[in-house]
PDB file of C-alpha atoms in Angstrom:
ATOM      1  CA  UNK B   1      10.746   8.774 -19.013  1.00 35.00           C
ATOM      2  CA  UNK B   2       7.480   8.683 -21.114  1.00 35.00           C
ATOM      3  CA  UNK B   3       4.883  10.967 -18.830  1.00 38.00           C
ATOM      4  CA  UNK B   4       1.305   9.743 -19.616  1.00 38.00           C
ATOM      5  CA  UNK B   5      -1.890  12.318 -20.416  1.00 40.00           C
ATOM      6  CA  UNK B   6      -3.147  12.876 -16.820  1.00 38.00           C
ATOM      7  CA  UNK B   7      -6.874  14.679 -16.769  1.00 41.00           C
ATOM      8  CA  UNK B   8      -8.319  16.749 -14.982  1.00 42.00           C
ATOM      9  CA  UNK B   9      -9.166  14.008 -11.991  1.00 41.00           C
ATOM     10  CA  UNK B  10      -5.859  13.566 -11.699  1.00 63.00           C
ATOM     11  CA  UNK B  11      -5.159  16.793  -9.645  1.00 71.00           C
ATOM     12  CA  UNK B  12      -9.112  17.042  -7.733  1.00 71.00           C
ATOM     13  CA  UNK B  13      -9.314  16.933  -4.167  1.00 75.00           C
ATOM     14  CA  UNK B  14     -11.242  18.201  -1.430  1.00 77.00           C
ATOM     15  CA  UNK B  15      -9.393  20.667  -0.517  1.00 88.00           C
ATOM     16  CA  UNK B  16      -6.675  23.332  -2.076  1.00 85.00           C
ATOM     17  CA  UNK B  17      -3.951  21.492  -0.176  1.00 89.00           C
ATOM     18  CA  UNK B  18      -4.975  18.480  -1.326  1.00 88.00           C
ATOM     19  CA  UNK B  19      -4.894  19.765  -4.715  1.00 88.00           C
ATOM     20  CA  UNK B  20      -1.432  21.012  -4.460  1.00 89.00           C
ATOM     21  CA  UNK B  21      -0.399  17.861  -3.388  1.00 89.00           C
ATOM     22  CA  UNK B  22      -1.724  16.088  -6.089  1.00 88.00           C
ATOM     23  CA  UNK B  23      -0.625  18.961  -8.306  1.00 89.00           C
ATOM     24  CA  UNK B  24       2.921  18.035  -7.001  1.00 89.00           C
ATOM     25  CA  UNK B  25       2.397  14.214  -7.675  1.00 87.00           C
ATOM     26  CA  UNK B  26       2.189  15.396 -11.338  1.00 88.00           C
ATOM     27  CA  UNK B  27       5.253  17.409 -11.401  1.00 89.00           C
ATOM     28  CA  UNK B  28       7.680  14.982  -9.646  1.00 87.00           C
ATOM     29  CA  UNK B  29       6.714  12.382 -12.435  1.00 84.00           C
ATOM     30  CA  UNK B  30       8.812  14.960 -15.058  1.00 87.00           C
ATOM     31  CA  UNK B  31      11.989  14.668 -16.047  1.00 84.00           C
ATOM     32  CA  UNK B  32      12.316  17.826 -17.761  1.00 89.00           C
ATOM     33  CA  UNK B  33      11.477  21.673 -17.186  1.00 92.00           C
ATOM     34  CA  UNK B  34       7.700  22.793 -17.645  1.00 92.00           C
ATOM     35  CA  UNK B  35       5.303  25.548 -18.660  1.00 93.00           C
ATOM     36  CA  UNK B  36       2.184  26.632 -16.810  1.00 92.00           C
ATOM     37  CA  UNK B  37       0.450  26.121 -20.669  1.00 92.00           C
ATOM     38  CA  UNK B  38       2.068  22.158 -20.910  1.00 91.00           C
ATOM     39  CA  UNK B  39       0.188  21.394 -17.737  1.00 90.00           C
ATOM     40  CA  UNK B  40      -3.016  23.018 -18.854  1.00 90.00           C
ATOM     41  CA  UNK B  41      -2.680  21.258 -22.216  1.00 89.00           C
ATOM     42  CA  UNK B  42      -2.052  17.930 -20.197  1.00 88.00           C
ATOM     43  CA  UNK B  43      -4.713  18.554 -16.813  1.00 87.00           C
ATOM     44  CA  UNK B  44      -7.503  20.111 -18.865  1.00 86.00           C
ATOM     45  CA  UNK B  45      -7.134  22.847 -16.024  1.00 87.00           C
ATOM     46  CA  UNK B  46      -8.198  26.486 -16.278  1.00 90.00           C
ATOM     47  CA  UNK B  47      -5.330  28.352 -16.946  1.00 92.00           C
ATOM     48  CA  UNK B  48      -5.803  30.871 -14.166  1.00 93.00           C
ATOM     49  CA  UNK B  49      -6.554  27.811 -11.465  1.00 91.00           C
ATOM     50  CA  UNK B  50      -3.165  26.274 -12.265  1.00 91.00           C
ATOM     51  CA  UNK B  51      -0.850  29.851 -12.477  1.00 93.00           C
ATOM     52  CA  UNK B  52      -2.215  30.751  -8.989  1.00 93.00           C
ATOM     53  CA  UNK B  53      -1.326  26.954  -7.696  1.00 92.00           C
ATOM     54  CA  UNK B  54       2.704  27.411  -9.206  1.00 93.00           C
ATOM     55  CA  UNK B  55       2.807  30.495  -7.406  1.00 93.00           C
ATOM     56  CA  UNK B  56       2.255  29.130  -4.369  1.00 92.00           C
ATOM     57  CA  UNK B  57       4.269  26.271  -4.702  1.00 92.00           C
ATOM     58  CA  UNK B  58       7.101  28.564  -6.475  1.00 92.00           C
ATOM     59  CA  UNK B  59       6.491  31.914  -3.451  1.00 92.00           C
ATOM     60  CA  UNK B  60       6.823  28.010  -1.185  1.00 92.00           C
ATOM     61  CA  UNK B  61      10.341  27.069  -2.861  1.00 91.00           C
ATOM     62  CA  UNK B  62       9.144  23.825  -3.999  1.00 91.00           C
ATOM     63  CA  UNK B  63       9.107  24.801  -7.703  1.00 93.00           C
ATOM     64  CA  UNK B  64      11.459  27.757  -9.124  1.00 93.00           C
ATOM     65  CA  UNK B  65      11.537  29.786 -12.311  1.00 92.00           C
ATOM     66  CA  UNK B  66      14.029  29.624 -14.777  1.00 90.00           C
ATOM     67  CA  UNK B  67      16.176  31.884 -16.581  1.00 86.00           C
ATOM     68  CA  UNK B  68      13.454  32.507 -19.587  1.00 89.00           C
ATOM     69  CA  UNK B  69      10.730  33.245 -16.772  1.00 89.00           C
ATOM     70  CA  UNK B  70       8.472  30.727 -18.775  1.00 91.00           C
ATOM     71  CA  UNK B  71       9.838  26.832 -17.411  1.00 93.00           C
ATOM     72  CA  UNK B  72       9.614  25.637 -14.195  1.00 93.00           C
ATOM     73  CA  UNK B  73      11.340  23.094 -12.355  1.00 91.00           C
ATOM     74  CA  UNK B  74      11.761  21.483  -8.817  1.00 90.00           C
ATOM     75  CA  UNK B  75      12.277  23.957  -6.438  1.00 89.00           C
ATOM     76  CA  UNK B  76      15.117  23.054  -3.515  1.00 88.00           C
ATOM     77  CA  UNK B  77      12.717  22.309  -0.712  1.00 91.00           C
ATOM     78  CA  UNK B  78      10.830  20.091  -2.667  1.00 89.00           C
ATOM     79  CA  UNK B  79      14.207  18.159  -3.179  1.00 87.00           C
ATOM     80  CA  UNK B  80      15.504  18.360   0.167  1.00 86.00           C
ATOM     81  CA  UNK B  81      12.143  17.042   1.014  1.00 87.00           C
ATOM     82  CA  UNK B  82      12.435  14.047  -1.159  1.00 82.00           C
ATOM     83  CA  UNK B  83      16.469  13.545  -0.086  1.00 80.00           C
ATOM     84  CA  UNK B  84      14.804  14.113   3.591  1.00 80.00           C
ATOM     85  CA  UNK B  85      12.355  11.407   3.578  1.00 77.00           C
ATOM     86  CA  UNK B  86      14.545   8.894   1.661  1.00 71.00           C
ATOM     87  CA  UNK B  87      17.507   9.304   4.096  1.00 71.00           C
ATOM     88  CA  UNK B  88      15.086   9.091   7.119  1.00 71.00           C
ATOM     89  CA  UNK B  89      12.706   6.046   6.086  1.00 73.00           C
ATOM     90  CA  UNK B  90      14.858   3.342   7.957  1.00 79.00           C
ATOM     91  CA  UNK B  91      11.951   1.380   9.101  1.00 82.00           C
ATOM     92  CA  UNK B  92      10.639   0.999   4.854  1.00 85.00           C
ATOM     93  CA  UNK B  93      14.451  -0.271   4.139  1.00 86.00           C
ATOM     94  CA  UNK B  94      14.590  -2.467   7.014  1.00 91.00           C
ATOM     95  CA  UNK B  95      11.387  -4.362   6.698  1.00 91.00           C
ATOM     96  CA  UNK B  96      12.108  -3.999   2.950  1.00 92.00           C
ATOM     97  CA  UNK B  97      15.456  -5.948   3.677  1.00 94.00           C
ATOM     98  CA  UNK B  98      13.928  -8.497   5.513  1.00 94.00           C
ATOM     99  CA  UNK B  99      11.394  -8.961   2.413  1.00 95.00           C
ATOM    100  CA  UNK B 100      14.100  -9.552   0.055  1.00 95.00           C
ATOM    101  CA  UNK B 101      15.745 -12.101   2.826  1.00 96.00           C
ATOM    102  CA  UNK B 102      12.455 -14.274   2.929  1.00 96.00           C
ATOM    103  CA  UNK B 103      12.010 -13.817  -0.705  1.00 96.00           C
ATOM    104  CA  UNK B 104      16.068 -15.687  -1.243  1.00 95.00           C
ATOM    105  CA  UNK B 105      14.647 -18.065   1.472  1.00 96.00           C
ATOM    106  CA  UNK B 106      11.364 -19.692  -0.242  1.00 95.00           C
ATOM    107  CA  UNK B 107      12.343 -18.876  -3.101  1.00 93.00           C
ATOM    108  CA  UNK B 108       8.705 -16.951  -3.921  1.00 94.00           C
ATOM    109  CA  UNK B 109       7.682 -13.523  -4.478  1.00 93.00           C
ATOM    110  CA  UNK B 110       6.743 -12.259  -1.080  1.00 95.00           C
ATOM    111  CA  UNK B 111       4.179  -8.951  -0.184  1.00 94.00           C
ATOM    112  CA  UNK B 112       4.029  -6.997   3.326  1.00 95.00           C
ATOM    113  CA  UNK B 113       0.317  -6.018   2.853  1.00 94.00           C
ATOM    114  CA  UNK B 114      -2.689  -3.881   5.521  1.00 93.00           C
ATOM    115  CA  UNK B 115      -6.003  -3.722   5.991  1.00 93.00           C
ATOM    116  CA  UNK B 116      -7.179  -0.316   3.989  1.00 90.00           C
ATOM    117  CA  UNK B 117     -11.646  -0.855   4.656  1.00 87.00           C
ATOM    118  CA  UNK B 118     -12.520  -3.839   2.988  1.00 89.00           C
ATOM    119  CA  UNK B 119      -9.367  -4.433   0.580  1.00 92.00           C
ATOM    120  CA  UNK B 120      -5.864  -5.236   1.182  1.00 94.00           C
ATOM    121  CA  UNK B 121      -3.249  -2.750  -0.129  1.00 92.00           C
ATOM    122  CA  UNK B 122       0.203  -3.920  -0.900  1.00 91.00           C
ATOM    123  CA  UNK B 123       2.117  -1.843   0.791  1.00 90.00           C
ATOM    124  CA  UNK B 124       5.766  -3.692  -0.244  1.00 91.00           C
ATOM    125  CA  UNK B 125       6.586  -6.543  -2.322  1.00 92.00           C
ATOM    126  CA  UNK B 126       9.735  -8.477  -3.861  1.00 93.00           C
ATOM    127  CA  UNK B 127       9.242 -10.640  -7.365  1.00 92.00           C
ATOM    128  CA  UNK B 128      11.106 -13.852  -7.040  1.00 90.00           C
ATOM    129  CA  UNK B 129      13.104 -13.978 -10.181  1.00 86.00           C
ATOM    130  CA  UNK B 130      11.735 -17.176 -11.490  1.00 82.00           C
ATOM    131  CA  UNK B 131      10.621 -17.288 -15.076  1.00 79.00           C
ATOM    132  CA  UNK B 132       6.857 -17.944 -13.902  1.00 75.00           C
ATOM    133  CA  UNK B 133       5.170 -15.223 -11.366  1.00 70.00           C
ATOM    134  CA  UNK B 134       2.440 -13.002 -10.945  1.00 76.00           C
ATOM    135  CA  UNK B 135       3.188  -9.182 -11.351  1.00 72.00           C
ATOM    136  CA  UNK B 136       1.029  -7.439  -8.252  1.00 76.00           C
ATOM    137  CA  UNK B 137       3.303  -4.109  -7.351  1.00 75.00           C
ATOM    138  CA  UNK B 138       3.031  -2.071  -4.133  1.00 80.00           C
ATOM    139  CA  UNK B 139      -0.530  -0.189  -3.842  1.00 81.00           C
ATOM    140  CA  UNK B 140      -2.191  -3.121  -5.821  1.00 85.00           C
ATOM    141  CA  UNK B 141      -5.476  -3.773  -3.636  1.00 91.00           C
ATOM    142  CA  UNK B 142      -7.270  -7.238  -3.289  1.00 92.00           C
ATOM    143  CA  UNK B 143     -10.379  -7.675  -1.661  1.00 94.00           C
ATOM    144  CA  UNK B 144     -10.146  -8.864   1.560  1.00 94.00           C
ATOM    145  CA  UNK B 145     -12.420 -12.572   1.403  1.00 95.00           C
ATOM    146  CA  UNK B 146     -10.389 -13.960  -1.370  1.00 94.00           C
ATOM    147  CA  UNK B 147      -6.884 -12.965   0.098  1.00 95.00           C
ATOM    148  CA  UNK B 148      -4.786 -14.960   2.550  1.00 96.00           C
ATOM    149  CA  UNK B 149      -4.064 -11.921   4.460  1.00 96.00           C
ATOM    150  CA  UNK B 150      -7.659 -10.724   4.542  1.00 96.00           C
ATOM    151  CA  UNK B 151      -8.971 -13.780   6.017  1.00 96.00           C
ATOM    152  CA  UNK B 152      -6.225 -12.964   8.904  1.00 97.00           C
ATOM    153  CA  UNK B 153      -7.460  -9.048   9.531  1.00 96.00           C
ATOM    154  CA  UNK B 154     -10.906  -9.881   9.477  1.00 96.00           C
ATOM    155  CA  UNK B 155     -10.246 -12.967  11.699  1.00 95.00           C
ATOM    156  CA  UNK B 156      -8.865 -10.491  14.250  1.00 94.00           C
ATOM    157  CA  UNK B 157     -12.689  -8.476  14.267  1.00 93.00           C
ATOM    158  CA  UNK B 158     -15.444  -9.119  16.750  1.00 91.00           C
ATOM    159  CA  UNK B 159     -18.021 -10.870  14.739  1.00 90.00           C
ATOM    160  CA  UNK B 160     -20.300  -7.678  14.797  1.00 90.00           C
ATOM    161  CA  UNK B 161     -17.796  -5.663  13.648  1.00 90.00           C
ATOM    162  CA  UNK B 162     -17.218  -8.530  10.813  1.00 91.00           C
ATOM    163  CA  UNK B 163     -20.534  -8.280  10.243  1.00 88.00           C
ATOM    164  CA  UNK B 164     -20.921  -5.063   9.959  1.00 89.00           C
ATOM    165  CA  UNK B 165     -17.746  -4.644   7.271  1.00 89.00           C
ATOM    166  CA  UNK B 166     -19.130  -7.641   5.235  1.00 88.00           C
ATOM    167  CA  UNK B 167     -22.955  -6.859   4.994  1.00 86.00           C
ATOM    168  CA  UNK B 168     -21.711  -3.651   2.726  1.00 83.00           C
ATOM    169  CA  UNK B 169     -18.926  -5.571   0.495  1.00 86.00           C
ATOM    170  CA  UNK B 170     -20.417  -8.167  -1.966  1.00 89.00           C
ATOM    171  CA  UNK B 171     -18.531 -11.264  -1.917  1.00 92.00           C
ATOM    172  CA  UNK B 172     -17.701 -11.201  -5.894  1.00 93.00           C
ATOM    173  CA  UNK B 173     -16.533 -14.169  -7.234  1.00 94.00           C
ATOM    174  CA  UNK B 174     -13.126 -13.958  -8.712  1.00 94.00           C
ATOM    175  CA  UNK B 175     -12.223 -18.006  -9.460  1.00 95.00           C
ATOM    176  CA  UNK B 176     -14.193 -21.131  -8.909  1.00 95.00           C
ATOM    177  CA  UNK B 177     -12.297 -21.345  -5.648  1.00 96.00           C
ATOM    178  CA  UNK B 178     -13.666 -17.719  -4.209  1.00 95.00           C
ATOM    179  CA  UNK B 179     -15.562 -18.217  -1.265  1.00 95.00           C
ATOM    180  CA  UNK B 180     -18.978 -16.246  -2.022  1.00 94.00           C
ATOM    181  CA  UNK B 181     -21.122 -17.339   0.895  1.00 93.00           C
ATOM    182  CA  UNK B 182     -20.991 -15.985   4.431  1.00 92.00           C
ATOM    183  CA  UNK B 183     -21.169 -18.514   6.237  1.00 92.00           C
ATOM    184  CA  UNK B 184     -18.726 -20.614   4.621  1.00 95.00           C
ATOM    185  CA  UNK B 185     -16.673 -17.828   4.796  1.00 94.00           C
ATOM    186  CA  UNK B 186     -16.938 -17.040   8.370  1.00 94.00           C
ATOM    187  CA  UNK B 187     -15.927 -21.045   8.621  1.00 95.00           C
ATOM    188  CA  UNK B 188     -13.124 -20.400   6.612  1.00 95.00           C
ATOM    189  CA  UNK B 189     -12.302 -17.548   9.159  1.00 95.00           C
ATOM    190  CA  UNK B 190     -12.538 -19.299  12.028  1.00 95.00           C
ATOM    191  CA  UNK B 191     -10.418 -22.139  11.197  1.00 96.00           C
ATOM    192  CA  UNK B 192      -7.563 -19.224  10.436  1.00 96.00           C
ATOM    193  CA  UNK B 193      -8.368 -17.857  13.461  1.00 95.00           C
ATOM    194  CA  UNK B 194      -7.739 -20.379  15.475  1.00 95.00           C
ATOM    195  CA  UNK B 195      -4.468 -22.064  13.462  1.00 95.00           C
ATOM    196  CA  UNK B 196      -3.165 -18.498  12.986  1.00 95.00           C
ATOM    197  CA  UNK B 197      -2.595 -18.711   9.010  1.00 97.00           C
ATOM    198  CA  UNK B 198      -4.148 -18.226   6.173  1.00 97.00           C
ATOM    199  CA  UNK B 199      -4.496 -19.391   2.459  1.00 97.00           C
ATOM    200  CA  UNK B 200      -5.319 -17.786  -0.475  1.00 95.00           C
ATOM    201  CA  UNK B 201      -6.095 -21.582  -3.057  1.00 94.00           C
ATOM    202  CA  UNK B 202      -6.691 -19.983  -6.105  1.00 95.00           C
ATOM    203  CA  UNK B 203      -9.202 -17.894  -4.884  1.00 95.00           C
ATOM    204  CA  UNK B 204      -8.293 -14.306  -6.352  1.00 94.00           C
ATOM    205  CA  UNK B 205      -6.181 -15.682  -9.322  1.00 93.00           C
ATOM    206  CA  UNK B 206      -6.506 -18.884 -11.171  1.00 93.00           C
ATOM    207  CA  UNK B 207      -3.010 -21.021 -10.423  1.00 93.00           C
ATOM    208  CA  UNK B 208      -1.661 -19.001  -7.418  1.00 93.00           C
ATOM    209  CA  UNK B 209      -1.431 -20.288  -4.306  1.00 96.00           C
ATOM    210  CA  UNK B 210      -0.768 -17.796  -1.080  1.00 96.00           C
ATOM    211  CA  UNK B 211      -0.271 -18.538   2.776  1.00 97.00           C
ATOM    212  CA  UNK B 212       0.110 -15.631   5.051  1.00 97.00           C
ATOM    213  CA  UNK B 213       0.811 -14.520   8.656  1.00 97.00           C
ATOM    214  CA  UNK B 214       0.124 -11.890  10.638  1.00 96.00           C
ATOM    215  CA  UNK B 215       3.289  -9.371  12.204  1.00 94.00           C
ATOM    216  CA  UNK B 216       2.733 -10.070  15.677  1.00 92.00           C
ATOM    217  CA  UNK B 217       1.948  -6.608  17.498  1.00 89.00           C
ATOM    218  CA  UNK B 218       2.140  -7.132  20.972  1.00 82.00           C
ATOM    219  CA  UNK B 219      -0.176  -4.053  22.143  1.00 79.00           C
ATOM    220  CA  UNK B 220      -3.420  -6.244  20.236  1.00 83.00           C
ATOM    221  CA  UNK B 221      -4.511  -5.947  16.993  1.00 89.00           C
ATOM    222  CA  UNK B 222      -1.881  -6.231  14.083  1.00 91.00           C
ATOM    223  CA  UNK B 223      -2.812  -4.552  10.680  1.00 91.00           C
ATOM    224  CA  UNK B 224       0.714  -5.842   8.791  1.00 93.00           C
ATOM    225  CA  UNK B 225       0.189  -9.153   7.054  1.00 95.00           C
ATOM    226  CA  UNK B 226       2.699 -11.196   5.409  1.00 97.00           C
ATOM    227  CA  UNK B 227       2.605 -13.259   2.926  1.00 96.00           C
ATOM    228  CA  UNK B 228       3.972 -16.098   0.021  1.00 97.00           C
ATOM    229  CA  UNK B 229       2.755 -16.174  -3.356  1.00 94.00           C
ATOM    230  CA  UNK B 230       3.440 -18.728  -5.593  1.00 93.00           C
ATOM    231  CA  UNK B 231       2.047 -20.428  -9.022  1.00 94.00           C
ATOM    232  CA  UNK B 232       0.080 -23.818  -7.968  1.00 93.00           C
ATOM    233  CA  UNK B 233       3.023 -25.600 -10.279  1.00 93.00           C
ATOM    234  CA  UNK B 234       5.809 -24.943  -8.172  1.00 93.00           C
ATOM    235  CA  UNK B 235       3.511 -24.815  -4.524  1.00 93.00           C
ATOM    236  CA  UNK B 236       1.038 -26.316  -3.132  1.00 94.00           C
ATOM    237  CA  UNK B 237      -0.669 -26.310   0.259  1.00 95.00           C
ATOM    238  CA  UNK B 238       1.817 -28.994   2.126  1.00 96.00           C
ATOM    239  CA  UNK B 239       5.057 -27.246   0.387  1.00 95.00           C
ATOM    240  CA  UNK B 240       3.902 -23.466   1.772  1.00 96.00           C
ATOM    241  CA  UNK B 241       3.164 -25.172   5.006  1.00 97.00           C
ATOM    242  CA  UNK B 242       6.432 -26.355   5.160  1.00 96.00           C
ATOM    243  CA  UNK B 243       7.394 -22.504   4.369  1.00 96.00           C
ATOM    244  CA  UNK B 244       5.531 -21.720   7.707  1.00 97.00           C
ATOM    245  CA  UNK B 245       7.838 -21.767  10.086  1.00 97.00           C
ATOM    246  CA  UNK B 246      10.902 -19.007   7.782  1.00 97.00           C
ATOM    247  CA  UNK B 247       7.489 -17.027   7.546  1.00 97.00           C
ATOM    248  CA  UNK B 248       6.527 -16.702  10.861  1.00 97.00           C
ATOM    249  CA  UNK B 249      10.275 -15.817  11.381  1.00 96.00           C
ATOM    250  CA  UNK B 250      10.369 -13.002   9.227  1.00 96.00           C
ATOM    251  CA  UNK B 251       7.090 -11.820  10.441  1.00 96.00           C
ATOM    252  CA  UNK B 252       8.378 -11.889  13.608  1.00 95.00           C
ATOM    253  CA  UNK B 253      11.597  -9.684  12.239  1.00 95.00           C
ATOM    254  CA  UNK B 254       9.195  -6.900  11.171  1.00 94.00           C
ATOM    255  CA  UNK B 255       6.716  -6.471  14.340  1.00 93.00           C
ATOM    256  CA  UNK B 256      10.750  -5.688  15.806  1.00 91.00           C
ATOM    257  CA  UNK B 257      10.687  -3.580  13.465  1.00 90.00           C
ATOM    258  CA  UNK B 258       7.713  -1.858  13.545  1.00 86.00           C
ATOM    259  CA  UNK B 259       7.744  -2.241  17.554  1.00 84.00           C
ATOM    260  CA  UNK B 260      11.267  -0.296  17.309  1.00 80.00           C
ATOM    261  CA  UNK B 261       9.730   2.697  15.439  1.00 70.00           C
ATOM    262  CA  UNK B 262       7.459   3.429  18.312  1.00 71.00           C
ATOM    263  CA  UNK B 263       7.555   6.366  20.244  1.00 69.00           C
ATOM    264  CA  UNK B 264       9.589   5.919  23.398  1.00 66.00           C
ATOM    265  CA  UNK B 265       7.211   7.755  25.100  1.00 62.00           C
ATOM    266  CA  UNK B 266       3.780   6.343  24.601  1.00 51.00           C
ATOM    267  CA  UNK B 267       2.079   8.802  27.087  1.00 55.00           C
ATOM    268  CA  UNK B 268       2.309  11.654  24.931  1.00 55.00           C
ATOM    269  CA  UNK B 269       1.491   9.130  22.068  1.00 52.00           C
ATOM    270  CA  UNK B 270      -1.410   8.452  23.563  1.00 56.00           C
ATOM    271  CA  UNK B 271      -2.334  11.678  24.470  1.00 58.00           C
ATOM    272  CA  UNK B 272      -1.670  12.637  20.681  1.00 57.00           C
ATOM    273  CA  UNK B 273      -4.257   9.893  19.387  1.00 55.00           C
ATOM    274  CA  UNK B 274      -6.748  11.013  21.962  1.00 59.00           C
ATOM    275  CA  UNK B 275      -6.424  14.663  20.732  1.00 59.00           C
ATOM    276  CA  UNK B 276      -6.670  13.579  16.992  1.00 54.00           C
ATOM    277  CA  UNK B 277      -9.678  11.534  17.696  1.00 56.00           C
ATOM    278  CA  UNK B 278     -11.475  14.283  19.192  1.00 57.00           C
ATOM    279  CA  UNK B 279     -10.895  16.849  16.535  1.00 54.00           C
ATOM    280  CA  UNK B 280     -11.830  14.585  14.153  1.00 51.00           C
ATOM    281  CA  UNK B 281     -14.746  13.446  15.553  1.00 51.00           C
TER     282      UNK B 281
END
């Protein structure tokens, strides 16, 4: 594994836990043991910055010293942490699994996607394994107007918080088919409101289509989209319509899902969020 030049950004943050963290984002991308001067040579950190942030991390057991006192490597918390979170994340492998399902269904390369401000982040996605697709991994972002799932989170918002959102995002023009005007688009968002799907014709890429759904999230509000991509050459808009219905099936699959991973007790939930809310505000 080929580790690219990071700079100095690449380990900034607001904080010094946040740096750690992003400190530690470096470090799990090696494959080999490391010395406090490789990671100034590839951070462009001050040497004395970085020794003090191993020694916390190494006095924390999630890096260790070896023999020669000089390399480092990945301390046992830090991989009982990782072994931790990969053996508890049954909710990621079961909507994951459901992904793939829909995905040997249609056919298509299919996304699970959110609402992160005015973009939609990719938080899961499975390539069909057709010769002809469009590469757009997890954490790829779109813009929320020219995305099929957009048009379905922003459908969901009162039109002054719609307002609101929009007035502060310019409506850039991606295709010939992006919608750039706001009234057209809020058209365009009320027809998806009320038919309860979306399309994306070409309007972030030129020849992909996209229809998507909302996860159905029976306290309100849903913030998990999901979606059908496709190049215009193998779909158009009556063929993913016809896709509908094993879409809003699997969509259906993950709000199980993600109504399964709730708290049991949603009193102490609640009283959680309330708390968080008012230190934070």
């Amino acid at each position: 594994m080929t580790t690219s030049r990071l700079d100095a950004r690449s380990i900034e943050g607001d904080t010094p836990a946040q740096r750690l963290l992003a400190l530690l984002e470096v470090i799990a991308e090696k494959d080999q043991y490391f010395t406090l001067q490789s990671l100034v040579d590839e951070t462009g950190m001050p040497k004395p910055t970085l020794h003090r942030m191993l020694q916390q991390l190494e006095n924390s057991g999630m890096l260790q010293r070896e023999a020669d006192n000089r390399h480092y490597s990945k301390g046992t918390r830090l991989r009982r942490l990782a072994e931790t979170l990969l053996l508890n994340d049954t909710v990621q492998g079961a909507r994951h699994a459901v992904l793939a399902e829909l995905v040997r269904e249609v056919g298509e390369s299919c996304n699970i996607t959110a609402l992160a401000g005015a973009e939609v982040l990719y938080l899961d996605r499975v390539e069909t394994s057709a010769p002809l697709r469009f590469y757009l991994h997890p954490g790829s972002r779109v813009p929320a107007h020219c995305s099929a799932s957009g048009k379905l989170f922003l459908a969901q918002m009162s039109p002054s918080q719609r307002r609101r959102l929009l007035a502060e995002v310019p409506l850039t023009s991606f295709t010939r088919n992006t919608i750039t005007d706001i009234d057209a688009l809020e058209a365009e968002i009320e027809e998806v409101r009320q038919q309860g799907y979306a399309f994306d014709d070409e309007e972030f890429l030129p020849g992909l289509l996209c229809i998507a759904v909302l996860a159905p999230n029976p306290s309100g509000v849903s913030n998990v989209g999901l979606a059908i991509q496709a190049p215009i050459m193998r779909m158009d808009r009556q063929r993913a319509l016809e896709c509908l219905p094993v879409l809003e099936r699997a969509a259906a699959a993950i709000a199980r899902i993600n109504q399964g991973a709730v708290p049991d007790n949603m009193d102490d939930a609640e009283s959680d969020r309330q708390e968080i809310q008012q230190l934070e505000g």
